[in-house]
Coordinates of C-alpha atoms and ligand atoms in Angstrom, one line a residue:
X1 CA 126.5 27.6 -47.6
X2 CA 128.8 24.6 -47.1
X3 CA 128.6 22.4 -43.8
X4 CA 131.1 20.1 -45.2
X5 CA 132.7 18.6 -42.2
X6 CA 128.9 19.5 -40.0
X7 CA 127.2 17.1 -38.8
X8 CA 123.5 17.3 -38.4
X9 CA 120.8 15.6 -35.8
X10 CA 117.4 16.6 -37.1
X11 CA 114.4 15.4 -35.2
X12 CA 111.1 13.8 -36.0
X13 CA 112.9 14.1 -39.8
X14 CA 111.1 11.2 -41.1
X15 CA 109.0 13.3 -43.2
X16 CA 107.6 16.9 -43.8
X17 CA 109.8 19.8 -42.5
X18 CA 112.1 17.6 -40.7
X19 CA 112.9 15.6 -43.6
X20 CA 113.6 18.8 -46.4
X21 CA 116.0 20.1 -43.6
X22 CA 117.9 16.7 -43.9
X23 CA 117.5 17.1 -47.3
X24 CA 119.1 20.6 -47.8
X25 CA 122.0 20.0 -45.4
X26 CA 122.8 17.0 -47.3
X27 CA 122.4 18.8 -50.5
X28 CA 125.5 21.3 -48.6
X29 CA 127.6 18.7 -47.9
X30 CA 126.7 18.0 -44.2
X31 CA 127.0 14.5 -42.4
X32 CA 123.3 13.9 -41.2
X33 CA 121.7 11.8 -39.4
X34 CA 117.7 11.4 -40.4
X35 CA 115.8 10.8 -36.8
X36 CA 112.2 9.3 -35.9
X37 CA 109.9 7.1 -34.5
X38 CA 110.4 4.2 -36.5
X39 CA 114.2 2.6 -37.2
X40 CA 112.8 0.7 -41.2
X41 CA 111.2 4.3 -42.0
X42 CA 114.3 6.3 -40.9
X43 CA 116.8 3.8 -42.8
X44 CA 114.6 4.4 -46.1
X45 CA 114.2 7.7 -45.6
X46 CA 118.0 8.1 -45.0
X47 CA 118.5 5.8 -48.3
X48 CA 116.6 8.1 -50.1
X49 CA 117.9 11.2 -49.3
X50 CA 121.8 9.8 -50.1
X51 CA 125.0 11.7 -49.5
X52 CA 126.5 11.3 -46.0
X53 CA 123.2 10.7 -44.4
X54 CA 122.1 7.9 -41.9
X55 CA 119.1 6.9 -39.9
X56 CA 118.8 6.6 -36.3
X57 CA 115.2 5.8 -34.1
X58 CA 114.9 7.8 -31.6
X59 CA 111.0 9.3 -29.8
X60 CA 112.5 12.4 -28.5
X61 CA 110.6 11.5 -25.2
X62 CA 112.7 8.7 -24.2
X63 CA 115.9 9.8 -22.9
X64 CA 117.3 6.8 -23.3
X65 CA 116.8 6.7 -27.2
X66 CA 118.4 10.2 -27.2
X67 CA 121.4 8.6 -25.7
X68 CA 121.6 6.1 -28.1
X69 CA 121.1 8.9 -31.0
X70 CA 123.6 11.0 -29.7
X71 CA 126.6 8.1 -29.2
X72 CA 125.6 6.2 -32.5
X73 CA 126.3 10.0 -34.0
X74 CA 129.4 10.3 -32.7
X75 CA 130.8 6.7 -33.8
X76 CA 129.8 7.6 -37.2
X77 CA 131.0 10.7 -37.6
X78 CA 132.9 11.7 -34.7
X79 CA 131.1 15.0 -33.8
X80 CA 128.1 17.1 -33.5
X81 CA 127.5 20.5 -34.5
X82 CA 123.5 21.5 -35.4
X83 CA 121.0 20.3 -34.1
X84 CA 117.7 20.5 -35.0
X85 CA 114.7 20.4 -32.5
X86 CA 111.8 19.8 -35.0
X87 CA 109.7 16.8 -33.8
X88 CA 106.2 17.9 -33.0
X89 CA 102.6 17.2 -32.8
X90 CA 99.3 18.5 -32.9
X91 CA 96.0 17.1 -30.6
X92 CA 93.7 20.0 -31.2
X93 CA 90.5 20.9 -29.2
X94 CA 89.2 23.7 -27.2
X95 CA 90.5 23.6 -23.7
X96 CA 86.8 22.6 -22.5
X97 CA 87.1 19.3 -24.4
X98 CA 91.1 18.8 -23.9
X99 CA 92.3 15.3 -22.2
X100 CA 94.6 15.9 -20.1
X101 CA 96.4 13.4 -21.7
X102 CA 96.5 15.1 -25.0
X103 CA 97.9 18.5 -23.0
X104 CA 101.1 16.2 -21.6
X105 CA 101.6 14.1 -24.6
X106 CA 102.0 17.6 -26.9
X107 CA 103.8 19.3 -24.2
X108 CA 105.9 16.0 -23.8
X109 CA 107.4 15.6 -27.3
X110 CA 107.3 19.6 -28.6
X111 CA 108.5 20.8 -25.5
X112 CA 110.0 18.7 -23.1
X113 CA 111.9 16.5 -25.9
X114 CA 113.5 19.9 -26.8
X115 CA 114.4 20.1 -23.7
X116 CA 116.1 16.8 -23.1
X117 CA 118.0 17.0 -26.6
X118 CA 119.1 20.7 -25.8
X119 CA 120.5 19.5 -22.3
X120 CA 122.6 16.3 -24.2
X121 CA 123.7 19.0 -27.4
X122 CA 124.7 21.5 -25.1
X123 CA 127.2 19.0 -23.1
X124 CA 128.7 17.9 -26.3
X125 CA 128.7 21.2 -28.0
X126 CA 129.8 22.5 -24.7
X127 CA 133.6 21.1 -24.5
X128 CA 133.5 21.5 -28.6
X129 CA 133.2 25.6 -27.6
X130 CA 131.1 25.2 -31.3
X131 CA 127.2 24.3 -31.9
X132 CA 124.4 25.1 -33.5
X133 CA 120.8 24.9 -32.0
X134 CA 117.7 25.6 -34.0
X135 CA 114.1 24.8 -32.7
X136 CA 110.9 24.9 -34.6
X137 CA 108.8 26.5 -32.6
X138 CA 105.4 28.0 -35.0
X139 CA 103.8 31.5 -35.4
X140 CA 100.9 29.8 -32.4
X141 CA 103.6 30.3 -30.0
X142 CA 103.9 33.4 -30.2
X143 CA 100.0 34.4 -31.2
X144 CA 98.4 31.8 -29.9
X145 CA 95.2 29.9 -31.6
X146 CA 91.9 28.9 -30.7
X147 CA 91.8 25.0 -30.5
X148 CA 95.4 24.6 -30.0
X149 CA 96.3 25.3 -26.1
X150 CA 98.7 22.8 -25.6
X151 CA 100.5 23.5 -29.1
X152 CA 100.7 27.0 -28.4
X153 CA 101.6 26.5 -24.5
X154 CA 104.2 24.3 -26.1
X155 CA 105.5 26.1 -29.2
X156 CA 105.5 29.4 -27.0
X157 CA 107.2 27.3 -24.2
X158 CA 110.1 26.6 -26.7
X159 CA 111.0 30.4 -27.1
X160 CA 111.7 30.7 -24.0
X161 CA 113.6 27.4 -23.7
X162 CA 115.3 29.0 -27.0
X163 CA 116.3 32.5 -25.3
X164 CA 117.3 31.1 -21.8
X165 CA 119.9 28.3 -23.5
X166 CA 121.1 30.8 -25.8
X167 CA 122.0 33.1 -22.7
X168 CA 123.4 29.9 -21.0
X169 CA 125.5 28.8 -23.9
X170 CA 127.1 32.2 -25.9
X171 CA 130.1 32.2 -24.4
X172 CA 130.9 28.5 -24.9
X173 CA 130.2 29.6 -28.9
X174 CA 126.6 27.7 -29.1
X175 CA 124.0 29.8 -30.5
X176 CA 120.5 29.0 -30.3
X177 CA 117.4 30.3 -32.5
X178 CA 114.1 29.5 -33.2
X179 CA 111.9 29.7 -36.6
X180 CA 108.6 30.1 -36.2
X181 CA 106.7 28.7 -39.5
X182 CA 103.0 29.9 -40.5
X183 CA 101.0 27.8 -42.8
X184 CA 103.6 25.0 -44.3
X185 CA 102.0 22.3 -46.7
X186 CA 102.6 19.0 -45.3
X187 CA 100.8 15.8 -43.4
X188 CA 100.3 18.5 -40.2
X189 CA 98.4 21.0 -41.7
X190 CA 96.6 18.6 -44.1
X191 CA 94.8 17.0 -41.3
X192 CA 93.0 20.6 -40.5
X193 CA 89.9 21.0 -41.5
X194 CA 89.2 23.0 -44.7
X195 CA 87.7 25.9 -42.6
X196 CA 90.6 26.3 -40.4
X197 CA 93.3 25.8 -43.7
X198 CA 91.2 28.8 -45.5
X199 CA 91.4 31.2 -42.4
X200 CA 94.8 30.9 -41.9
X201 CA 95.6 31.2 -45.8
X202 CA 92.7 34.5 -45.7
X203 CA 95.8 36.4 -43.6
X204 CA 98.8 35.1 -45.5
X205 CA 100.2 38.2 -47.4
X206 CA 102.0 36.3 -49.8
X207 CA 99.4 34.6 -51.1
X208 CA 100.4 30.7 -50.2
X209 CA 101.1 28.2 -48.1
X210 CA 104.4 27.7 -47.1
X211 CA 107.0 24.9 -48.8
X212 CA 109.0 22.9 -46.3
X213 CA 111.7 24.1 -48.0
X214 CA 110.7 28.0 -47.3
X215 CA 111.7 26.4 -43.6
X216 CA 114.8 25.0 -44.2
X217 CA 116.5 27.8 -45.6
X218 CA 116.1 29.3 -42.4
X219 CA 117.6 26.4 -40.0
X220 CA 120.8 26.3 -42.7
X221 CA 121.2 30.3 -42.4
X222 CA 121.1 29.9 -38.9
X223 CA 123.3 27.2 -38.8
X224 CA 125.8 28.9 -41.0
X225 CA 128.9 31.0 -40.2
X226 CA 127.1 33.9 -41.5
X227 CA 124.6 33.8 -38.4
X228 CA 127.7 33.5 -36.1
X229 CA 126.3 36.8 -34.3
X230 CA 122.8 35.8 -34.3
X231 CA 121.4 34.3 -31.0
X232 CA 118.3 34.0 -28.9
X233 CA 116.1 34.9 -31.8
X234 CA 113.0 34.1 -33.6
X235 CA 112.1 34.7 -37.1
X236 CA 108.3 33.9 -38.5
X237 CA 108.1 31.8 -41.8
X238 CA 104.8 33.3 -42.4
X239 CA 104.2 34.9 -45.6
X240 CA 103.4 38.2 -43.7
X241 CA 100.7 36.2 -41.4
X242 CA 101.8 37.6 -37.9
X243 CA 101.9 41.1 -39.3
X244 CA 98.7 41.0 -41.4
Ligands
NAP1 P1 104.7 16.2 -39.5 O1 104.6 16.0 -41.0 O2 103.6 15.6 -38.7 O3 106.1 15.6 -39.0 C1 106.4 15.5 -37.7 C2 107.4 14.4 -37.4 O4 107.7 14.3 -36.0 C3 106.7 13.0 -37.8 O5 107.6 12.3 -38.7 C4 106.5 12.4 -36.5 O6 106.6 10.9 -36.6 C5 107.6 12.9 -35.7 N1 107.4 12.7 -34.3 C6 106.2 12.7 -33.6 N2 106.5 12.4 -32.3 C7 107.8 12.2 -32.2 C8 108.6 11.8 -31.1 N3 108.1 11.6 -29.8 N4 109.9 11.6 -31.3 C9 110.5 11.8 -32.5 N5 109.7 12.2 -33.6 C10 108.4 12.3 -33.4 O7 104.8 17.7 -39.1 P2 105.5 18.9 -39.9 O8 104.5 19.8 -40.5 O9 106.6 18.5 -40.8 O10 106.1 19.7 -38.6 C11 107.5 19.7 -38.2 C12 107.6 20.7 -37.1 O11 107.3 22.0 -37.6 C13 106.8 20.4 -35.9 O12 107.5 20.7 -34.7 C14 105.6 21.3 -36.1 O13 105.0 21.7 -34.9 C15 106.3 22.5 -36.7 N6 105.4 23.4 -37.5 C16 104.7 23.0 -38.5 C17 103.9 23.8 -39.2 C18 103.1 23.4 -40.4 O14 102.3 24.3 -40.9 N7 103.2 22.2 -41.0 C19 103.7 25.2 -38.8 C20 104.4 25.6 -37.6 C21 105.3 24.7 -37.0 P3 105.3 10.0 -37.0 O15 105.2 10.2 -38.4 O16 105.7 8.7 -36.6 O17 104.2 10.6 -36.2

């Protein structure tokens, strides 16, 4: 795959799967921009990575920082093609116990940050009649998972964001897809506790966690010409969990 030319806006990219997807479009020759909470971690992490790749802060919340992602984008490098909804967090506890801060602030940034990104993409991609919109949603949106309401309200939430802009958007040559990861190794999943971690990895048919990387080949195929008919869909990155 070559995305020379491409350029990339991946969310909440500062580390995990966020950052491997930067990582792998640079590695294919994309301009990409390397997007989080904090400007110093996003310029290291950018400096790290190499290639045509820049940092820009932006909490996916604030609509006013996705402004400022979007136009610094485009005065350095002119256009945008993929984006990348990945920014996401976890506050798990059954509904009994749930804040109902913790339900808006999950819903907030998996969810309505999409949302907000989507709506400023779309625009741009819009009058390009070319774009490229991949959301990582998670296998708990579509099965759901005791202890994680809001993360699965959310994650599930982001399908159907996922299939309503791709019918919105088709015909202006914007696709939009969703991967829905199982079990991926990073800071996320490391903060589960070892009981939950084993009965996930119990189901996994192929018998591991995921890599980030297992993820990213899936946002670049599609964001590649050869996914150019593929729209409004969702493929698990599970290791066979949603079908054990
Ligand atoms: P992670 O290591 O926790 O990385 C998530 C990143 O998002 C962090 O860098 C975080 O910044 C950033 N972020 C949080 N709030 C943000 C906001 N308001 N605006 C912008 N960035 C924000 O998680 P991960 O495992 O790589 O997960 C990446 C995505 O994959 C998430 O959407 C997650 O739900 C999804 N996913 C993960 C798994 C898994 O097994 N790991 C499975 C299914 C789906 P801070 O570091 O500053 O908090």
């Amino acid at each position: 795959m070559d995305f020379k030319n491409k350029t990339v806006i991946v969310t909440g990219s500062g580390r995990g799967i966020g950052r491997v997807i930067a990582e792998q479009f640079v590695k294919n020759n994309a301009n990409v921009v390397v997007s989080d909470l904090d400007q110093g971690q996003v310029e290291t992490v950018a400096g790290e990575i190499g290639g045509n790749c820049i940092g820009i802060k932006a909490n996916v919340t604030v609509q006013k920082d996705i402004d400022i992602l979007f136009d610094k984008t485009r005065k350095e490098f002119g256009q945008i093609d993929i984006v990348v909804n990945n920014a996401g967090i976890t506050r798990d506890t059954l509904i009994i116990r749930m804040d109902e801060k913790d339900w808006d602030m999950v819903l907030d940034i998996n969810l309505k940050g999409a949302f907000l990104v989507t709506k400023l993409a779309a625009k741009i991609m819009m009058k390009q009649r070319y774009g490229r919109i991949i959301n990582i949603s998670s296998i708990v949106g579509l099965q759901g998972n005791a202890g994680q309401a809001n993360y699965a309200a959310s994650k599930a939430g982001l399908i159907g964001l996922t299939k309503a802009a791709a019918k919105e958007l088709a015909k202006r040559g914007i696709t939009v897809n969703a991967v829905a990861p199982g079990f991926i190794a990073t800071e996320m999943t490391e903060a589960l506790t070892d009981e939950t971690k084993d009965a996930f990895l119990n189901q996994v048919l192929i018998k591991r966690s995921g890599t980030p990387k297992d993820v990213a080949s899936v946002v670049l195929f599609f964001a590649s010409d050869e996914a150019s008919y593929i729209t409004g869909q969702v493929l698990a990155v599970d290791g066979g969990l949603t079908i054990a």
